[in-house]
């Protein structure tokens, strides 16, 4: 089981194509492409932490359908564009505004928003966030996991850390630094 992170999918949000200039002709194509990119890397038994702005605009039943179509056990860290229908949708393993977790022996502080300082910063804790759509200048141990900064797909902590070492990592310099739709390995027979 792997753990993935993502943010700012904005399913059903008509503003997203214009504001972030995502490369899709229309919203249905956008939503299908993000579902395909998600499922290409996330397996059914993986955990996914979505750090906010999952969907804005679709009716509650569509939000439930979207959640059901996405692989993995999904946790939501609430973003500023997550309305009551997103929060109440069945399919979330948990819903919170903030979380501190450990992955690969690293302490992570998860929130939709980037912090200037965070719990454990002086002891090596890492802040993962969304909201900024790849527009913030990276600072040490802070990473934008939003789809605009991470090749339109969820990413593992290992991949996030490698991308920063290569000069990317979820800021202006990291936009598009992760190749989109990298396939997950097929299970061994």
Short mmCIF file of C-alpha atoms in Angstrom, two decimals:
data_model
loop_
_atom_site.label_atom_id
_atom_site.label_comp_id
_atom_site.label_asym_id
_atom_site.label_seq_id
_atom_site.Cartn_x
_atom_site.Cartn_y
_atom_site.Cartn_z
CA UNK A 1 0.00 0.00 0.00
CA UNK A 2 1.36 3.41 -1.00
CA UNK A 3 0.36 6.85 0.26
CA UNK A 4 -0.36 9.61 -2.26
CA UNK A 5 -1.03 13.33 -1.96
CA UNK A 6 -2.92 15.71 -4.21
CA UNK A 7 -4.95 18.89 -4.10
CA UNK A 8 -6.94 21.36 -6.17
CA UNK A 9 -8.61 18.98 -8.61
CA UNK A 10 -11.59 21.37 -8.81
CA UNK A 11 -13.86 18.75 -10.37
CA UNK A 12 -16.89 20.40 -11.95
CA UNK A 13 -15.55 23.93 -11.42
CA UNK A 14 -15.99 25.91 -14.66
CA UNK A 15 -13.52 28.60 -13.52
CA UNK A 16 -10.55 26.25 -13.38
CA UNK A 17 -9.93 26.03 -17.14
CA UNK A 18 -9.69 29.80 -17.39
CA UNK A 19 -7.96 30.65 -14.11
CA UNK A 20 -5.26 27.98 -14.27
CA UNK A 21 -5.21 27.53 -18.03
CA UNK A 22 -5.48 23.78 -17.76
CA UNK A 23 -5.02 22.21 -21.19
CA UNK A 24 -8.54 20.88 -21.78
CA UNK A 25 -11.22 22.06 -24.21
CA UNK A 26 -14.07 21.69 -21.72
CA UNK A 27 -14.93 20.67 -18.17
CA UNK A 28 -16.08 17.08 -18.89
CA UNK A 29 -12.77 16.40 -20.65
CA UNK A 30 -10.89 17.97 -17.72
CA UNK A 31 -12.71 15.84 -15.17
CA UNK A 32 -12.24 12.60 -17.16
CA UNK A 33 -8.53 13.31 -17.64
CA UNK A 34 -7.97 13.91 -13.92
CA UNK A 35 -9.82 10.70 -13.02
CA UNK A 36 -7.69 8.77 -15.55
CA UNK A 37 -4.46 10.36 -14.27
CA UNK A 38 -5.43 9.54 -10.66
CA UNK A 39 -6.30 5.93 -11.41
CA UNK A 40 -3.14 5.47 -13.50
CA UNK A 41 -0.98 5.88 -10.38
CA UNK A 42 -3.25 5.07 -7.42
CA UNK A 43 -4.26 1.47 -6.76
CA UNK A 44 -7.42 0.33 -4.94
CA UNK A 45 -5.54 -0.34 -1.68
CA UNK A 46 -3.51 2.88 -1.65
CA UNK A 47 -4.22 5.85 0.62
CA UNK A 48 -4.78 9.29 -0.89
CA UNK A 49 -4.73 12.53 1.07
CA UNK A 50 -6.57 15.19 -0.92
CA UNK A 51 -5.54 18.56 0.50
CA UNK A 52 -8.63 20.48 -0.50
CA UNK A 53 -10.64 21.95 -3.34
CA UNK A 54 -11.86 18.57 -4.52
CA UNK A 55 -14.99 19.74 -6.35
CA UNK A 56 -17.01 22.91 -6.76
CA UNK A 57 -20.22 23.03 -8.73
CA UNK A 58 -21.36 19.46 -9.29
CA UNK A 59 -24.55 18.28 -7.58
CA UNK A 60 -24.07 16.01 -4.53
CA UNK A 61 -24.76 12.82 -6.50
CA UNK A 62 -22.04 13.72 -9.03
CA UNK A 63 -19.53 14.29 -6.22
CA UNK A 64 -20.36 10.82 -4.90
CA UNK A 65 -19.89 9.36 -8.39
CA UNK A 66 -16.51 11.06 -8.72
CA UNK A 67 -15.34 9.71 -5.37
CA UNK A 68 -16.53 6.23 -6.34
CA UNK A 69 -14.63 6.38 -9.63
CA UNK A 70 -11.30 7.22 -7.98
CA UNK A 71 -9.00 4.46 -6.70
CA UNK A 72 -7.78 4.35 -3.13
CA UNK A 73 -8.92 5.12 0.40
CA UNK A 74 -9.48 8.86 0.27
CA UNK A 75 -8.94 11.41 3.07
CA UNK A 76 -10.02 15.03 2.64
CA UNK A 77 -8.27 18.01 4.16
CA UNK A 78 -10.86 20.73 3.60
CA UNK A 79 -10.11 23.57 1.19
CA UNK A 80 -11.77 26.94 0.73
CA UNK A 81 -13.79 25.66 -2.26
CA UNK A 82 -15.08 22.47 -0.62
CA UNK A 83 -18.77 23.03 0.07
CA UNK A 84 -21.24 21.06 2.17
CA UNK A 85 -21.88 18.52 -0.62
CA UNK A 86 -18.19 17.64 -0.83
CA UNK A 87 -17.82 17.38 2.95
CA UNK A 88 -20.93 15.19 3.29
CA UNK A 89 -20.18 12.90 0.34
CA UNK A 90 -19.84 9.22 1.08
CA UNK A 91 -16.47 7.89 0.07
CA UNK A 92 -14.18 9.83 2.38
CA UNK A 93 -12.29 7.77 4.96
CA UNK A 94 -11.84 11.01 6.94
CA UNK A 95 -12.57 14.73 6.65
CA UNK A 96 -10.56 17.32 8.60
CA UNK A 97 -9.16 20.83 8.24
CA UNK A 98 -5.65 19.81 9.32
CA UNK A 99 -3.73 16.60 9.98
CA UNK A 100 -0.34 15.48 11.19
CA UNK A 101 0.71 12.05 9.96
CA UNK A 102 3.87 9.99 9.52
CA UNK A 103 4.82 8.46 6.17
CA UNK A 104 8.10 6.67 5.51
CA UNK A 105 9.31 7.74 8.99
CA UNK A 106 8.78 11.40 8.13
CA UNK A 107 6.42 13.67 10.02
CA UNK A 108 4.02 15.52 7.73
CA UNK A 109 1.81 18.51 8.47
CA UNK A 110 -1.12 18.59 6.03
CA UNK A 111 -3.32 21.60 5.34
CA UNK A 112 -4.93 23.17 2.29
CA UNK A 113 -2.93 26.33 2.93
CA UNK A 114 0.85 26.80 2.92
CA UNK A 115 2.26 27.78 6.30
CA UNK A 116 5.06 30.20 7.07
CA UNK A 117 5.89 28.01 10.08
CA UNK A 118 4.40 24.71 11.27
CA UNK A 119 4.50 22.23 14.11
CA UNK A 120 7.78 20.32 14.08
CA UNK A 121 9.49 22.61 11.56
CA UNK A 122 12.64 22.74 13.69
CA UNK A 123 12.63 18.94 14.01
CA UNK A 124 12.38 18.15 10.30
CA UNK A 125 8.60 18.04 9.81
CA UNK A 126 7.40 18.64 6.25
CA UNK A 127 4.42 20.84 5.30
CA UNK A 128 2.34 19.58 2.36
CA UNK A 129 -0.27 21.98 1.01
CA UNK A 130 -2.39 22.96 -1.96
CA UNK A 131 -4.32 26.19 -2.67
CA UNK A 132 -1.53 28.07 -4.49
CA UNK A 133 -1.74 26.12 -7.78
CA UNK A 134 2.05 26.00 -8.14
CA UNK A 135 2.50 29.76 -7.82
CA UNK A 136 4.46 30.00 -4.56
CA UNK A 137 8.23 30.06 -4.45
CA UNK A 138 9.33 26.84 -2.71
CA UNK A 139 10.81 27.02 0.77
CA UNK A 140 12.66 24.21 2.57
CA UNK A 141 10.49 21.26 3.66
CA UNK A 142 7.32 22.73 2.17
CA UNK A 143 5.69 21.27 -0.95
CA UNK A 144 2.67 22.14 -3.07
CA UNK A 145 0.95 18.84 -3.91
CA UNK A 146 -1.73 20.42 -6.10
CA UNK A 147 -2.32 18.96 -9.53
CA UNK A 148 -1.08 22.16 -11.21
CA UNK A 149 2.31 21.76 -9.50
CA UNK A 150 2.50 17.96 -9.82
CA UNK A 151 1.75 17.01 -13.41
CA UNK A 152 -2.04 16.70 -12.90
CA UNK A 153 -1.81 13.53 -10.79
CA UNK A 154 -1.40 12.41 -7.17
CA UNK A 155 2.19 11.91 -6.04
CA UNK A 156 4.00 9.96 -3.34
CA UNK A 157 6.23 11.60 -0.76
CA UNK A 158 9.25 9.99 -2.42
CA UNK A 159 8.35 11.54 -5.77
CA UNK A 160 7.78 14.95 -4.17
CA UNK A 161 11.19 14.88 -2.49
CA UNK A 162 12.96 13.68 -5.66
CA UNK A 163 11.35 16.42 -7.75
CA UNK A 164 12.68 19.11 -5.39
CA UNK A 165 16.20 17.68 -5.59
CA UNK A 166 15.91 17.90 -9.38
CA UNK A 167 14.96 21.57 -9.21
CA UNK A 168 11.17 21.23 -9.16
CA UNK A 169 9.01 20.60 -6.18
CA UNK A 170 5.80 22.41 -6.35
CA UNK A 171 6.40 26.06 -6.87
CA UNK A 172 6.91 28.31 -9.84
CA UNK A 173 10.08 26.47 -10.76
CA UNK A 174 8.42 23.11 -10.21
CA UNK A 175 5.32 23.63 -12.31
CA UNK A 176 5.08 20.69 -14.66
CA UNK A 177 8.28 19.15 -13.31
CA UNK A 178 6.54 15.84 -12.72
CA UNK A 179 5.59 14.09 -15.93
CA UNK A 180 1.82 13.55 -16.09
CA UNK A 181 0.13 10.17 -15.95
CA UNK A 182 2.97 7.96 -14.89
CA UNK A 183 1.45 4.49 -14.67
CA UNK A 184 1.52 2.50 -11.45
CA UNK A 185 3.30 -0.86 -11.69
CA UNK A 186 1.06 -3.82 -12.44
CA UNK A 187 0.81 -6.38 -9.61
CA UNK A 188 3.05 -9.42 -9.97
CA UNK A 189 1.30 -12.65 -10.88
#
